[in-house]
Amino acid sequence: DAAIVAAVSAQPAMAALTREARAAILERMADAVARRQEELGRLIQSESGKPITYARIEVSRCVDTLRASADAARALAGAEIPLDAARPGEGRLGFTRRFPIGPIASITPFNFPLNLVAHKVGPAIAAGCANVVKPASATPLSAIRLGEIAMEAGVPRGGISVVACDRRTG
């Protein structure tokens, strides 16, 4: 409940971030993950039993996911749409604007405990949405660490929460 309240409270700050601010947060996250590749690889290995070679690959994929999300943040904008596909639309244009949908919930599996969290967190930040992450109960540590990295990178307070549950409740 507290994580949901925090996300709702943080949503205006998340939505107010400019495209470049959201991209910069994601780039800082990617840089931090890249700097901590060995630490994060060992964390994935210890919590999931994944061989270290595959854990390191997952960390590299996480960096790529966050960088792709930064690119998406820069690209998310409105569009101009010609309406002349039908005669009544001749000479008319439609316009779209980007509106963050609001706080989202992300439930992630155990098999890629870092990168699949990044697949949820990265696009949420890119779009300006607060996020409550519920990682698999068997592998919460990677998600918690990525949440910490997001906060260090400048996500507004409450803009990301990681809610780890034990195996009986989550």
C-alpha positions as CSV (number, residue, x, y, z in Angstrom):
1,D,0.0,0.0,0.0
2,A,2.8,2.4,0.9
3,A,4.5,1.8,-2.5
4,I,1.3,2.6,-4.4
5,V,0.7,5.8,-2.4
6,A,4.3,6.8,-3.1
7,A,3.9,6.1,-6.8
8,V,0.7,8.1,-7.0
9,S,2.3,11.0,-5.1
10,A,5.4,10.9,-7.3
11,Q,3.5,10.7,-10.6
12,P,3.2,14.5,-11.1
13,A,7.0,14.8,-10.7
14,M,7.6,11.9,-13.1
15,A,5.3,13.3,-15.7
16,A,6.9,16.8,-15.4
17,L,10.4,15.5,-16.3
18,T,11.4,16.6,-19.8
19,R,12.3,14.1,-22.4
20,E,16.0,14.9,-22.0
21,A,15.7,14.6,-18.2
22,R,14.2,11.2,-18.5
23,A,16.8,10.1,-21.0
24,A,19.6,11.4,-18.8
25,I,18.3,9.4,-15.8
26,L,18.3,6.3,-18.0
27,E,21.8,7.0,-19.3
28,R,23.1,7.4,-15.8
29,M,21.4,4.1,-14.8
30,A,23.0,2.4,-17.8
31,D,26.4,3.8,-16.9
32,A,26.0,2.7,-13.3
33,V,25.0,-0.8,-14.3
34,A,27.9,-1.0,-16.7
35,R,30.4,0.1,-14.0
36,R,28.9,-2.5,-11.6
37,Q,28.9,-5.4,-14.1
38,E,30.8,-7.8,-12.0
39,E,29.0,-7.0,-8.8
40,L,25.6,-7.3,-10.5
41,G,26.7,-10.5,-12.3
42,R,27.7,-12.1,-9.0
43,L,24.4,-11.0,-7.5
44,I,22.4,-12.6,-10.3
45,Q,24.6,-15.7,-9.9
46,S,24.1,-16.0,-6.2
47,E,20.3,-15.4,-6.2
48,S,19.4,-17.4,-9.3
49,G,22.1,-20.0,-9.7
50,K,22.8,-18.8,-13.2
51,P,26.4,-19.4,-14.4
52,I,28.5,-16.3,-14.1
53,T,29.1,-16.1,-17.9
54,Y,25.3,-15.9,-18.5
55,A,24.9,-13.5,-15.6
56,R,27.4,-11.1,-17.1
57,I,25.6,-11.3,-20.4
58,E,22.4,-10.4,-18.7
59,V,24.0,-7.4,-17.1
60,S,25.2,-6.3,-20.6
61,R,21.7,-6.8,-21.9
62,C,20.4,-4.6,-19.1
63,V,22.7,-1.8,-20.1
64,D,21.4,-2.1,-23.7
65,T,17.8,-2.1,-22.5
66,L,18.4,1.1,-20.5
67,R,20.2,2.8,-23.4
68,A,17.3,1.9,-25.7
69,S,14.9,3.3,-23.2
70,A,16.9,6.5,-23.1
71,D,16.6,6.7,-26.9
72,A,12.9,6.1,-26.6
73,A,12.6,8.9,-24.0
74,R,14.1,11.3,-26.5
75,A,11.8,10.2,-29.3
76,L,8.5,10.2,-27.3
77,A,6.7,13.2,-28.6
78,G,3.5,14.1,-30.3
79,A,2.9,13.6,-34.0
80,E,1.3,15.4,-36.9
81,I,-1.1,13.2,-38.9
82,P,-2.5,14.2,-42.3
83,L,-6.2,13.5,-42.4
84,D,-6.5,13.5,-46.2
85,A,-7.1,9.8,-46.6
86,A,-10.8,10.7,-47.0
87,R,-12.1,13.7,-48.9
88,P,-13.5,15.5,-45.8
89,G,-10.0,15.5,-44.3
90,E,-8.3,17.3,-47.2
91,G,-6.2,20.1,-46.0
92,R,-6.6,19.1,-42.4
93,L,-4.1,17.8,-39.9
94,G,-4.5,15.8,-36.6
95,F,-2.2,16.2,-33.7
96,T,-1.3,13.8,-30.9
97,R,0.4,14.6,-27.6
98,R,2.2,12.3,-25.2
99,F,0.5,11.8,-21.8
100,P,2.0,9.5,-19.2
101,I,-0.6,7.0,-18.3
102,G,0.2,7.2,-14.6
103,P,1.7,4.8,-12.1
104,I,2.2,1.3,-13.3
105,A,2.8,-2.1,-11.7
106,S,5.5,-4.4,-13.0
107,I,5.5,-8.1,-12.1
108,T,8.7,-9.8,-13.2
109,P,9.8,-13.4,-13.4
110,F,12.8,-15.2,-11.9
111,N,14.7,-16.3,-15.0
112,F,16.2,-12.9,-16.0
113,P,16.0,-11.1,-12.6
114,L,17.9,-7.9,-13.7
115,N,17.2,-7.5,-17.4
116,L,13.4,-8.2,-17.3
117,V,13.1,-5.7,-14.5
118,A,14.9,-3.2,-16.8
119,H,12.4,-4.1,-19.5
120,K,9.7,-2.7,-17.2
121,V,11.5,0.1,-15.4
122,G,13.2,1.6,-18.5
123,P,10.1,2.2,-20.6
124,A,8.2,3.4,-17.5
125,I,10.9,6.1,-16.9
126,A,11.1,6.9,-20.6
127,A,7.3,7.6,-20.6
128,G,7.3,9.5,-17.3
129,C,5.4,7.0,-15.3
130,A,6.0,6.0,-11.7
131,N,6.5,2.3,-11.2
132,V,5.9,-0.3,-8.5
133,V,8.0,-3.4,-9.2
134,K,7.1,-6.8,-7.7
135,P,10.0,-9.1,-8.5
136,A,9.8,-12.9,-8.3
137,S,10.1,-14.0,-4.7
138,A,13.0,-16.2,-5.6
139,T,15.1,-13.4,-7.1
140,P,14.3,-10.0,-5.6
141,L,17.9,-8.7,-5.0
142,S,18.6,-7.7,-8.6
143,A,15.4,-5.7,-8.8
144,I,16.1,-4.0,-5.4
145,R,19.6,-3.1,-6.6
146,L,18.2,-1.7,-9.9
147,G,15.7,0.3,-7.9
148,E,18.5,1.8,-5.8
149,I,20.5,2.6,-9.0
150,A,17.4,4.3,-10.4
151,M,17.1,6.5,-7.3
152,E,20.8,7.3,-7.4
153,A,20.4,8.3,-11.1
154,G,17.7,10.9,-10.2
155,V,14.3,9.2,-10.3
156,P,12.1,11.4,-8.1
157,R,11.3,10.1,-4.6
158,G,8.5,7.5,-4.9
159,G,9.0,7.2,-8.7
160,I,10.2,3.7,-8.3
161,S,9.5,1.2,-5.5
162,V,10.5,-2.4,-5.3
163,V,8.2,-4.6,-3.2
164,A,9.7,-8.0,-2.5
165,C,7.4,-10.6,-1.1
166,D,8.2,-14.0,0.4
167,R,7.4,-17.1,-1.4
168,R,4.2,-17.7,0.6
169,T,2.6,-14.3,-0.2
170,G,4.1,-13.3,-3.5
